[in-house]
Protein backbone atom coordinates (compact mmCIF):
# COMPACT_ATOMS: atom_id res chain seq x y z
CA UNK A 1 -0.29 0.35 -0.29
CA UNK A 2 1.50 3.80 -1.23
CA UNK A 3 -0.19 7.23 -0.55
CA UNK A 4 0.93 11.02 -1.36
CA UNK A 5 4.60 11.55 -2.12
CA UNK A 6 5.42 7.89 -2.52
CA UNK A 7 2.32 6.99 -4.92
CA UNK A 8 3.37 10.11 -6.91
CA UNK A 9 7.27 8.88 -7.42
CA UNK A 10 6.04 5.71 -8.12
CA UNK A 11 2.89 6.90 -11.08
CA UNK A 12 5.77 9.82 -12.82
CA UNK A 13 7.78 6.58 -13.31
CA UNK A 14 5.49 4.56 -14.98
CA UNK A 15 4.04 8.12 -17.06
CA UNK A 16 8.16 8.48 -18.52
CA UNK A 17 7.85 4.84 -19.49
CA UNK A 18 5.33 5.52 -20.96
CA UNK A 19 6.92 8.20 -22.85
CA UNK A 20 9.82 6.10 -23.28
CA UNK A 21 7.20 3.39 -25.36
CA UNK A 22 6.11 6.30 -27.57
CA UNK A 23 9.35 7.35 -29.05
CA UNK A 24 9.09 4.09 -32.05
CA UNK A 25 5.55 5.16 -32.51
CA UNK A 26 6.24 9.24 -32.66
CA UNK A 27 8.83 9.23 -35.08
CA UNK A 28 6.97 7.95 -37.80
CA UNK A 29 5.76 11.09 -38.90
CA UNK A 30 6.60 14.48 -38.80
CA UNK A 31 5.09 16.42 -35.68
CA UNK A 32 3.18 18.39 -38.41
CA UNK A 33 1.45 15.76 -39.80
CA UNK A 34 1.04 13.78 -36.35
CA UNK A 35 -1.45 17.17 -35.50
CA UNK A 36 -2.74 17.23 -38.99
CA UNK A 37 -3.73 13.51 -38.30
CA UNK A 38 -5.15 14.08 -34.90
CA UNK A 39 -6.33 17.10 -35.62
CA UNK A 40 -9.05 15.25 -38.00
CA UNK A 41 -9.10 11.95 -35.33
CA UNK A 42 -13.23 11.34 -34.38
CA UNK A 43 -13.42 12.42 -30.45
CA UNK A 44 -15.16 9.11 -30.05
CA UNK A 45 -12.16 7.07 -30.13
CA UNK A 46 -11.31 8.01 -26.72
CA UNK A 47 -14.40 9.31 -25.50
CA UNK A 48 -14.33 8.83 -21.41
CA UNK A 49 -17.04 9.11 -18.74
CA UNK A 50 -15.96 13.05 -17.95
CA UNK A 51 -16.86 15.50 -20.23
CA UNK A 52 -13.29 16.78 -21.63
CA UNK A 53 -11.68 13.08 -21.18
CA UNK A 54 -10.90 13.33 -25.31
CA UNK A 55 -9.37 16.45 -25.13
CA UNK A 56 -7.58 15.75 -22.18
CA UNK A 57 -6.03 12.10 -24.28
CA UNK A 58 -5.71 14.26 -27.68
CA UNK A 59 -3.47 16.92 -25.04
CA UNK A 60 -1.40 14.20 -24.54
CA UNK A 61 -1.07 12.70 -27.50
CA UNK A 62 -0.32 16.20 -29.58
CA UNK A 63 2.84 16.46 -26.61
CA UNK A 64 3.99 13.61 -27.01
CA UNK A 65 3.88 13.79 -31.01
CA UNK A 66 5.68 17.23 -30.72
CA UNK A 67 8.28 15.06 -29.77
CA UNK A 68 9.02 13.57 -32.65
CA UNK A 69 12.57 14.04 -34.65
CA UNK A 70 10.94 12.71 -37.82
CA UNK A 71 12.20 16.03 -40.45
CA UNK A 72 9.15 17.59 -42.00
CA UNK A 73 8.54 16.74 -45.89
CA UNK A 74 6.65 18.05 -48.54
CA UNK A 75 3.32 15.86 -48.36
CA UNK A 76 0.70 17.26 -49.93
CA UNK A 77 -1.45 16.42 -47.57
CA UNK A 78 -0.49 19.11 -44.89
CA UNK A 79 -1.53 21.59 -46.81
CA UNK A 80 -5.70 20.18 -47.59
CA UNK A 81 -7.92 21.10 -44.67
CA UNK A 82 -10.83 18.71 -45.16
CA UNK A 83 -12.27 16.89 -41.70
CA UNK A 84 -12.99 13.82 -43.06
CA UNK A 85 -10.56 11.53 -45.43
CA UNK A 86 -9.14 7.95 -46.17
CA UNK A 87 -5.76 7.49 -44.41
CA UNK A 88 -3.98 3.98 -44.68
CA UNK A 89 -4.08 0.52 -42.88
CA UNK A 90 -0.34 1.59 -41.92
CA UNK A 91 -1.47 5.07 -40.27
CA UNK A 92 -4.09 3.59 -38.58
CA UNK A 93 -2.55 1.47 -37.05
CA UNK A 94 0.33 3.84 -35.52
CA UNK A 95 -2.38 6.96 -34.74
CA UNK A 96 -4.19 3.84 -32.71
CA UNK A 97 -0.97 2.74 -30.97
CA UNK A 98 -0.28 5.97 -30.27
CA UNK A 99 -3.76 7.05 -29.10
CA UNK A 100 -3.54 3.87 -26.45
CA UNK A 101 0.06 5.33 -25.20
CA UNK A 102 -1.70 8.04 -24.79
CA UNK A 103 -4.93 6.90 -23.03
CA UNK A 104 -2.28 5.29 -20.64
CA UNK A 105 -0.98 8.19 -20.27
CA UNK A 106 -4.10 10.28 -19.36
CA UNK A 107 -4.77 7.25 -16.68
CA UNK A 108 -1.45 8.16 -14.89
CA UNK A 109 -1.42 11.29 -14.43
CA UNK A 110 -5.49 11.18 -13.75
CA UNK A 111 -4.61 9.22 -10.81
CA UNK A 112 -1.08 11.25 -10.24
CA UNK A 113 -3.27 13.88 -8.98
CA UNK A 114 -6.08 11.47 -7.23
CA UNK A 115 -2.87 10.46 -5.38
CA UNK A 116 -2.38 14.40 -3.59
CA UNK A 117 -5.72 14.50 -3.02
CA UNK A 118 -5.29 11.06 -0.76
CA UNK A 119 -5.89 8.65 -2.76
CA UNK A 120 -4.00 5.14 -2.04
CA UNK A 121 -2.75 2.78 -3.88
CA UNK A 122 -2.19 -1.55 -3.68
CA UNK A 123 0.90 -2.31 -5.82
CA UNK A 124 0.31 -5.70 -7.05
CA UNK A 125 2.30 -8.01 -9.82
CA UNK A 126 0.30 -5.58 -12.64
CA UNK A 127 2.97 -2.76 -13.53
CA UNK A 128 0.10 -0.14 -13.18
CA UNK A 129 -1.47 0.11 -9.36
CA UNK A 130 -5.40 -0.25 -8.06
CA UNK A 131 -7.09 2.00 -6.00
CA UNK A 132 -8.04 0.86 -2.89
CA UNK A 133 -12.07 1.82 -2.44
CA UNK A 134 -12.37 5.26 -0.15
CA UNK A 135 -16.22 5.84 -1.47
CA UNK A 136 -15.96 9.40 0.79
CA UNK A 137 -12.81 10.19 -1.31
CA UNK A 138 -14.46 8.92 -4.22
CA UNK A 139 -16.81 11.01 -4.03
CA UNK A 140 -15.49 14.11 -2.96
CA UNK A 141 -12.97 13.78 -5.60
CA UNK A 142 -16.31 12.92 -8.79
CA UNK A 143 -17.39 16.51 -7.50
CA UNK A 144 -14.36 17.97 -7.69
CA UNK A 145 -14.11 17.00 -11.14
CA UNK A 146 -17.47 18.20 -11.82
CA UNK A 147 -17.49 21.84 -10.53
CA UNK A 148 -13.68 22.13 -12.40
CA UNK A 149 -15.91 21.70 -15.57
CA UNK A 150 -19.19 23.53 -14.89
CA UNK A 151 -16.50 26.06 -13.65
CA UNK A 152 -14.51 25.81 -17.04
CA UNK A 153 -17.77 25.52 -19.26
CA UNK A 154 -19.25 28.98 -17.95
CA UNK A 155 -16.35 31.45 -17.14
CA UNK A 156 -13.57 28.85 -16.70
CA UNK A 157 -10.24 32.46 -16.84
CA UNK A 158 -10.68 35.61 -15.47
CA UNK A 159 -8.67 37.10 -19.02
CA UNK A 160 -11.31 35.95 -21.70
CA UNK A 161 -13.10 38.53 -22.86
CA UNK A 162 -14.82 37.74 -26.24
CA UNK A 163 -13.87 42.07 -28.08
CA UNK A 164 -13.11 42.24 -31.64
CA UNK A 165 -12.92 45.93 -32.10
CA UNK A 166 -9.55 46.85 -33.85
CA UNK A 167 -9.48 50.12 -32.08
CA UNK A 168 -9.98 48.57 -28.94
CA UNK A 169 -6.80 50.41 -26.31
CA UNK A 170 -5.08 47.09 -25.85
CA UNK A 171 -3.69 45.19 -28.30
CA UNK A 172 -6.60 41.65 -28.97
CA UNK A 173 -5.03 38.36 -28.40
CA UNK A 174 -6.50 35.64 -30.56
CA UNK A 175 -7.45 32.43 -28.96
CA UNK A 176 -9.41 28.89 -29.93
CA UNK A 177 -11.23 26.34 -27.96
CA UNK A 178 -11.28 23.33 -28.66
CA UNK A 179 -15.70 22.26 -28.21
CA UNK A 180 -16.14 19.34 -26.36
CA UNK A 181 -17.35 16.40 -27.43
CA UNK A 182 -15.81 16.61 -30.75
CA UNK A 183 -16.99 17.88 -34.25
CA UNK A 184 -20.29 20.74 -34.35
CA UNK A 185 -21.98 23.71 -36.45
CA UNK A 186 -19.30 26.36 -35.96
CA UNK A 187 -19.08 30.03 -36.75
CA UNK A 188 -16.66 30.91 -39.97
CA UNK A 189 -16.17 33.05 -42.02
CA UNK A 190 -13.93 33.90 -45.35
CA UNK A 191 -12.37 37.22 -45.55
CA UNK A 192 -10.21 39.96 -43.33
CA UNK A 193 -12.30 40.46 -39.70
CA UNK A 194 -11.78 44.09 -40.63
CA UNK A 195 -13.79 43.85 -44.10
CA UNK A 196 -16.24 42.46 -41.89
CA UNK A 197 -17.22 39.01 -44.25
CA UNK A 198 -20.89 37.38 -43.60
CA UNK A 199 -20.64 35.40 -41.39
CA UNK A 200 -21.47 31.21 -41.61
CA UNK A 201 -21.51 28.16 -40.19
CA UNK A 202 -19.87 24.58 -41.12
CA UNK A 203 -18.66 22.14 -38.98
CA UNK A 204 -15.43 22.47 -36.76
CA UNK A 205 -13.50 22.02 -33.34
CA UNK A 206 -12.44 24.63 -32.18
CA UNK A 207 -14.84 28.19 -31.53
CA UNK A 208 -12.31 31.26 -32.58
CA UNK A 209 -12.42 34.10 -29.92
CA UNK A 210 -10.52 36.97 -29.02
CA UNK A 211 -9.24 37.79 -25.24
CA UNK A 212 -6.97 41.11 -23.69
CA UNK A 213 -5.35 41.82 -20.48
CA UNK A 214 -7.53 45.32 -19.34
CA UNK A 215 -10.91 43.03 -19.15
CA UNK A 216 -12.39 45.03 -16.42
CA UNK A 217 -12.17 41.82 -15.27
CA UNK A 218 -8.71 40.44 -14.62
CA UNK A 219 -7.74 40.63 -11.18
CA UNK A 220 -3.66 40.89 -12.93
CA UNK A 221 -3.73 44.63 -13.83
CA UNK A 222 -0.35 44.96 -12.94
CA UNK A 223 2.16 47.45 -14.08
CA UNK A 224 5.45 44.83 -14.52
CA UNK A 225 2.96 42.04 -13.62
CA UNK A 226 3.95 39.84 -16.33
CA UNK A 227 7.47 39.28 -13.95
CA UNK A 228 5.88 37.89 -11.11
CA UNK A 229 5.69 34.82 -13.29
CA UNK A 230 6.91 31.38 -14.20
CA UNK A 231 8.69 31.93 -17.41
CA UNK A 232 8.15 36.04 -17.27
CA UNK A 233 9.97 36.48 -21.06
CA UNK A 234 7.88 32.77 -22.81
CA UNK A 235 4.36 34.21 -20.99
CA UNK A 236 5.09 37.78 -22.71
CA UNK A 237 6.01 36.17 -25.96
CA UNK A 238 2.75 34.10 -25.95
CA UNK A 239 1.20 37.26 -25.64
CA UNK A 240 2.81 38.81 -28.41
CA UNK A 241 2.79 35.80 -31.25
CA UNK A 242 -1.47 35.42 -30.15
CA UNK A 243 -1.75 39.69 -30.83
CA UNK A 244 -0.12 38.68 -34.19
CA UNK A 245 -2.18 35.96 -34.77
CA UNK A 246 -5.13 38.64 -34.46
CA UNK A 247 -3.29 41.05 -35.97
CA UNK A 248 -3.19 38.40 -39.70
CA UNK A 249 -7.22 37.60 -39.14
CA UNK A 250 -7.99 41.34 -39.57
CA UNK A 251 -6.43 43.26 -41.71
CA UNK A 252 -4.32 40.35 -44.02
CA UNK A 253 -5.32 36.89 -44.12
CA UNK A 254 -8.77 34.86 -45.54
CA UNK A 255 -7.81 31.92 -44.47
CA UNK A 256 -7.35 32.06 -40.57
CA UNK A 257 -11.63 32.25 -40.19
CA UNK A 258 -11.75 28.75 -41.44
CA UNK A 259 -8.98 27.40 -40.58
CA UNK A 260 -8.80 27.88 -37.33
CA UNK A 261 -12.50 27.05 -36.54
CA UNK A 262 -11.65 23.83 -38.47
CA UNK A 263 -8.18 22.76 -36.72
CA UNK A 264 -7.22 24.71 -34.46
CA UNK A 265 -4.17 25.65 -36.49
CA UNK A 266 -2.39 27.95 -39.25
CA UNK A 267 0.21 27.22 -41.76
CA UNK A 268 2.84 30.55 -42.20
CA UNK A 269 5.21 31.63 -44.13
CA UNK A 270 7.85 32.40 -41.27
CA UNK A 271 9.12 35.98 -42.90
CA UNK A 272 5.27 37.58 -43.64
CA UNK A 273 4.97 35.87 -40.33
CA UNK A 274 8.01 38.28 -38.40
CA UNK A 275 6.64 41.15 -40.54
CA UNK A 276 3.15 40.42 -38.40
CA UNK A 277 5.13 40.64 -35.30
CA UNK A 278 7.23 43.16 -35.92
CA UNK A 279 3.91 45.52 -36.30
CA UNK A 280 2.26 43.86 -33.47
CA UNK A 281 4.99 45.20 -31.46
CA UNK A 282 5.36 47.97 -32.34
CA UNK A 283 1.49 48.54 -31.66
CA UNK A 284 2.68 47.62 -28.23
CA UNK A 285 4.78 49.32 -27.37
CA UNK A 286 2.84 52.18 -28.34
CA UNK A 287 -0.49 51.13 -25.96
CA UNK A 288 2.02 50.51 -23.08
CA UNK A 289 0.59 47.50 -22.29
CA UNK A 290 1.59 47.72 -18.18
CA UNK A 291 1.38 44.05 -17.91
CA UNK A 292 4.03 43.42 -20.22
CA UNK A 293 6.41 46.68 -18.61
CA UNK A 294 10.13 45.29 -19.15
CA UNK A 295 9.36 42.49 -21.01
CA UNK A 296 8.05 43.16 -24.31
CA UNK A 297 10.57 40.88 -27.04
CA UNK A 298 13.13 43.07 -28.26
CA UNK A 299 12.22 42.01 -32.00
CA UNK A 300 10.42 38.99 -34.57
CA UNK A 301 13.58 36.83 -33.90
CA UNK A 302 13.44 36.99 -29.64
CA UNK A 303 9.69 36.03 -30.08
CA UNK A 304 10.21 32.85 -32.07
CA UNK A 305 13.30 32.19 -30.03
CA UNK A 306 11.28 31.93 -26.99
CA UNK A 307 8.60 29.89 -28.46
CA UNK A 308 10.57 27.88 -30.17
CA UNK A 309 12.16 27.18 -26.77
CA UNK A 310 9.45 26.29 -24.39
CA UNK A 311 10.30 22.87 -23.73
CA UNK A 312 6.77 21.13 -21.48
CA UNK A 313 7.61 17.80 -22.63
CA UNK A 314 8.53 16.35 -19.29
CA UNK A 315 5.19 18.16 -17.98
CA UNK A 316 2.55 16.27 -17.16
CA UNK A 317 -1.09 18.03 -18.62
CA UNK A 318 1.09 20.45 -20.42
CA UNK A 319 -0.19 21.20 -24.10
CA UNK A 320 1.94 20.96 -27.33
CA UNK A 321 4.66 22.23 -28.90
CA UNK A 322 2.80 26.01 -30.15
CA UNK A 323 5.36 26.76 -33.20
CA UNK A 324 5.78 23.09 -35.34
CA UNK A 325 7.83 22.92 -38.16
CA UNK A 326 7.60 22.37 -41.49
CA UNK A 327 9.09 23.16 -45.71
CA UNK A 328 12.24 25.50 -44.73
CA UNK A 329 10.54 29.13 -44.27
CA UNK A 330 7.30 27.92 -43.57
CA UNK A 331 5.73 27.02 -39.61
CA UNK A 332 2.82 25.98 -38.23
CA UNK A 333 1.05 27.79 -35.85
CA UNK A 334 -1.30 25.52 -33.70
CA UNK A 335 -3.80 28.94 -31.90
CA UNK A 336 -5.03 25.99 -29.65
CA UNK A 337 -1.79 25.16 -28.13
CA UNK A 338 -0.95 28.88 -27.39
CA UNK A 339 -4.29 29.63 -25.96
CA UNK A 340 -3.45 26.93 -23.72
CA UNK A 341 -0.38 28.82 -23.06
CA UNK A 342 -1.19 31.64 -22.14
CA UNK A 343 -4.17 30.13 -19.60
CA UNK A 344 -1.27 27.85 -17.87
CA UNK A 345 1.67 30.74 -17.68
CA UNK A 346 -0.40 34.15 -17.41
CA UNK A 347 -0.68 33.34 -13.45
CA UNK A 348 1.66 34.82 -10.87
CA UNK A 349 3.77 32.36 -9.18
CA UNK A 350 3.15 33.22 -5.73
CA UNK A 351 7.13 31.74 -5.22
CA UNK A 352 8.42 34.40 -7.05
CA UNK A 353 5.50 37.02 -7.97
CA UNK A 354 5.89 38.77 -4.48
CA UNK A 355 4.45 41.93 -4.47
CA UNK A 356 2.74 41.25 -7.35
CA UNK A 357 0.86 38.28 -6.40
CA UNK A 358 0.19 41.47 -3.15
CA UNK A 359 -1.26 43.75 -5.47
CA UNK A 360 -3.37 41.72 -7.79
CA UNK A 361 -5.68 39.87 -4.83
CA UNK A 362 -6.63 44.01 -4.49
CA UNK A 363 -7.54 44.07 -8.33
CA UNK A 364 -9.24 39.90 -7.41
CA UNK A 365 -11.99 41.55 -4.87
CA UNK A 366 -12.70 44.44 -7.09
CA UNK A 367 -13.37 42.04 -9.97
CA UNK A 368 -15.76 40.63 -7.76
CA UNK A 369 -17.67 42.89 -6.46
CA UNK A 370 -17.60 44.48 -9.69
CA UNK A 371 -19.75 41.03 -11.05
CA UNK A 372 -21.80 41.82 -8.26
CA UNK A 373 -23.00 45.37 -9.11
CA UNK A 374 -23.53 44.43 -12.40
CA UNK A 375 -26.50 42.63 -10.76
CA UNK A 376 -29.41 43.84 -9.13
CA UNK A 377 -27.80 42.15 -6.21
CA UNK A 378 -25.93 45.41 -5.47
CA UNK A 379 -25.91 47.08 -1.80
CA UNK A 380 -27.24 50.30 -1.32
CA UNK A 381 -24.76 52.66 -1.74
CA UNK A 382 -24.40 52.89 2.80
CA UNK A 383 -23.38 49.22 2.38
CA UNK A 384 -21.67 49.31 -0.40
CA UNK A 385 -19.32 51.88 0.76
CA UNK A 386 -17.94 49.31 3.95
CA UNK A 387 -17.13 46.91 1.17
CA UNK A 388 -13.13 46.95 2.30
CA UNK A 389 -13.75 49.00 5.24
CA UNK A 390 -12.59 47.32 8.55
CA UNK A 391 -15.63 46.33 10.66
CA UNK A 392 -15.30 47.63 14.62
CA UNK A 393 -17.32 46.24 17.72
CA UNK A 394 -16.72 47.58 20.84
CA UNK A 395 -13.45 49.31 20.38
CA UNK A 396 -12.19 46.15 17.84
CA UNK A 397 -11.90 44.97 14.90
CA UNK A 398 -14.30 42.32 13.91
CA UNK A 399 -13.26 41.71 10.26
CA UNK A 400 -14.05 43.38 6.23
CA UNK A 401 -15.83 42.57 3.91
CA UNK A 402 -13.47 41.75 0.47
CA UNK A 403 -17.13 42.16 -1.32
CA UNK A 404 -20.98 42.58 -0.80
CA UNK A 405 -24.64 41.85 -1.87
CA UNK A 406 -27.71 42.13 -1.01
CA UNK A 407 -30.93 39.45 -1.80
CA UNK A 408 -34.11 40.15 -0.28
CA UNK A 409 -33.53 40.59 3.75
CA UNK A 410 -30.17 38.44 3.52
CA UNK A 411 -26.58 40.39 3.44
CA UNK A 412 -24.21 38.30 1.56
CA UNK A 413 -20.71 39.13 3.22
CA UNK A 414 -17.35 38.32 0.71
CA UNK A 415 -14.00 36.95 1.48
CA UNK A 416 -11.90 36.46 -1.63
CA UNK A 417 -8.21 34.64 -0.87
CA UNK A 418 -6.78 34.82 -5.13
CA UNK A 419 -4.90 31.56 -4.15
CA UNK A 420 -2.58 31.12 -7.34
CA UNK A 421 -2.19 27.97 -8.72
CA UNK A 422 0.48 26.83 -10.40
CA UNK A 423 1.10 24.65 -12.98
CA UNK A 424 2.57 22.22 -9.93
CA UNK A 425 -0.79 22.34 -8.83
CA UNK A 426 -2.42 21.42 -12.07
CA UNK A 427 -0.03 18.00 -12.42
CA UNK A 428 -0.75 17.06 -8.91
CA UNK A 429 1.58 17.80 -7.24
CA UNK A 430 0.88 16.19 -3.53
CA UNK A 431 2.60 19.36 -1.39
CA UNK A 432 0.48 21.99 -3.44
CA UNK A 433 -2.96 20.49 -3.43
CA UNK A 434 -2.55 19.76 -0.12
CA UNK A 435 -2.25 23.45 1.40
CA UNK A 436 -4.22 24.93 -0.79
CA UNK A 437 -6.74 22.83 0.15
CA UNK A 438 -5.66 23.90 3.69
CA UNK A 439 -5.85 27.58 3.08
CA UNK A 440 -9.52 26.95 1.35
CA UNK A 441 -10.95 25.10 4.62
CA UNK A 442 -9.04 27.10 7.12
CA UNK A 443 -10.76 30.27 5.16
CA UNK A 444 -13.46 28.90 5.75
CA UNK A 445 -13.43 28.01 9.35
CA UNK A 446 -12.64 32.35 10.17
CA UNK A 447 -15.04 33.26 8.05
CA UNK A 448 -17.81 31.77 9.41
CA UNK A 449 -16.75 32.82 13.00
CA UNK A 450 -16.20 36.69 11.86
CA UNK A 451 -19.10 36.02 10.47
CA UNK A 452 -21.34 34.70 13.62
CA UNK A 453 -20.04 38.36 15.58
CA UNK A 454 -21.97 40.06 12.77
CA UNK A 455 -24.61 37.91 13.09
CA UNK A 456 -25.07 38.58 16.75
CA UNK A 457 -23.90 42.61 16.69
CA UNK A 458 -24.96 43.74 13.51
CA UNK A 459 -25.20 47.30 14.36
CA UNK A 460 -21.01 47.94 15.80
CA UNK A 461 -19.36 51.03 15.74
CA UNK A 462 -18.84 51.83 12.26
CA UNK A 463 -21.81 49.95 10.69
CA UNK A 464 -25.25 49.31 10.34
CA UNK A 465 -26.80 46.11 9.59
CA UNK A 466 -29.95 45.94 11.12
CA UNK A 467 -31.99 46.05 8.30
CA UNK A 468 -30.80 42.26 7.19
CA UNK A 469 -32.29 39.04 8.77
CA UNK A 470 -29.91 37.05 7.89
CA UNK A 471 -26.17 36.80 6.65
CA UNK A 472 -24.36 34.46 4.81
CA UNK A 473 -20.75 34.87 4.06
CA UNK A 474 -19.06 33.19 1.02
CA UNK A 475 -14.83 32.20 0.11
CA UNK A 476 -14.54 33.40 -3.67
CA UNK A 477 -11.19 32.27 -5.02
CA UNK A 478 -10.36 32.38 -8.95
CA UNK A 479 -10.01 28.91 -9.75
CA UNK A 480 -11.75 25.87 -7.97
CA UNK A 481 -9.46 24.28 -5.20
CA UNK A 482 -9.91 20.43 -4.29
CA UNK A 483 -11.56 20.01 -0.92
CA UNK A 484 -13.21 17.37 0.82
CA UNK A 485 -14.31 19.07 4.36
CA UNK A 486 -17.81 19.03 4.78
CA UNK A 487 -17.72 23.33 6.51
CA UNK A 488 -16.36 23.94 2.91
CA UNK A 489 -18.31 22.16 0.79
CA UNK A 490 -22.02 21.62 2.36
CA UNK A 491 -24.91 23.92 0.74
CA UNK A 492 -26.61 26.31 3.17
CA UNK A 493 -29.71 28.05 2.16
CA UNK A 494 -29.39 31.52 1.71
CA UNK A 495 -31.76 33.26 3.98
CA UNK A 496 -35.59 32.43 2.39
CA UNK A 497 -34.21 32.65 -0.59
CA UNK A 498 -35.09 29.19 -1.53
CA UNK A 499 -31.21 29.02 -3.10
CA UNK A 500 -28.43 26.93 -1.37
CA UNK A 501 -25.05 27.40 -1.52
CA UNK A 502 -21.65 25.59 0.12
CA UNK A 503 -19.47 27.78 1.87
CA UNK A 504 -16.66 28.03 -0.58
CA UNK A 505 -16.84 28.95 -4.15
CA UNK A 506 -14.41 29.90 -7.41
CA UNK A 507 -14.98 32.98 -9.76
CA UNK A 508 -17.32 30.73 -12.06
CA UNK A 509 -19.34 29.30 -9.69
CA UNK A 510 -20.25 32.81 -7.87
CA UNK A 511 -21.17 33.72 -11.89
CA UNK A 512 -23.50 30.89 -11.80
CA UNK A 513 -25.14 31.57 -8.10
CA UNK A 514 -25.94 35.29 -8.89
CA UNK A 515 -27.52 34.00 -11.81
CA UNK A 516 -29.58 31.88 -9.92
CA UNK A 517 -30.06 34.48 -7.18
CA UNK A 518 -31.14 36.94 -9.99
CA UNK A 519 -34.04 34.47 -11.18
CA UNK A 520 -35.56 33.93 -7.85
């Protein structure tokens, strides 16, 4: 029987073995040719019990094949863009083996994440261990998976802002997000976006969109805050490349509106790409983007070198290469992987972020209040003005509410905790998951005690909540943190609204709660 860090070491060894075993299969084709096949593979082949299982398995396959040492050739099949086509039995067999290895890796990575949540494993004669049955833990993990998926499909990252205004103050970033459940009718267009081409619907696998880091709901608008990220120069290069793809789509390309929705990537001449990156850099410097201060790459060559130099092949749950070579002077830009890179890497690292982490925490509090203020649940001015104010009772401080909202006769006081969940957490690092869980549970417990004081003393030295009959407390984090503590997860009624909520929610879950309360 093994658990915790011992289980993680054992599972990582299995993962390394599977990656090594994939070498003979992946080196049969170039990484570019592999991506051409994988983006046209029916996700039904790897459908699992979770709605996003197929996305995880295909992502692993894209990561593995990105390691291919096979030199790309001039195979004209790469210029074609149909989603259905005939392939040989030999290609089918290799594709099946690659997907089988990827499915096993997904299984192992899932168990790695489980090991960090307390799962114990029984090691026997087979190479893969068996799970020790723990129904309570399994229920908690299942609930977490559902919450995380729900948060992801609603508003899964605070940077997202659908905005196609070419004259926006800050440069826009192009993104491509894969549909759950494979191919479906998708919005497409032909022509440069600035010419306002007529959209049409056709089968596709990705949604094309835009985001900008100066979204008013973004909690990371701090000058130079990219310096508090794990790989600041690389993250800045990803931003510039994404902006360049958007500029290309806006002004120059007739095919981005079809190719990205169909397969999630575009193929470009490197000289043309360098010119567009140069134009993007000029626009970015002119805009004086505060987040990027001090980290804007020097020139197009610097951008491409930084992106090409990113090697995440040994990182669990990582995305595939953003740039894949094809013919000399021609490169494939995988916008889907680029989007994953932005959403994974544009997060402050608590271990190096320092002042930026502290500053962005205050911004997160404002973001939560703004979200509430856009609804009918916004408190009256005299209550709203108490947001962030230390509430005193008997000459002593009780607490301060980071955000406030009112529904009927209930005052909801919110404690915002901007925990930075870096890549180790996503990969199932035992210590990272344990620390985050401990923080959430402790914060929920502390907030409940402070709320009890307010409930028992609705009038204090500098506050008067006597007009409210009920009080409810929430702890909010940007992303869903795993916990199995009933005090954090048990739904409780919110006054007489008929709506219940757990004391702990993620930012996206707060949005859902606001919608439910608004309908009530």
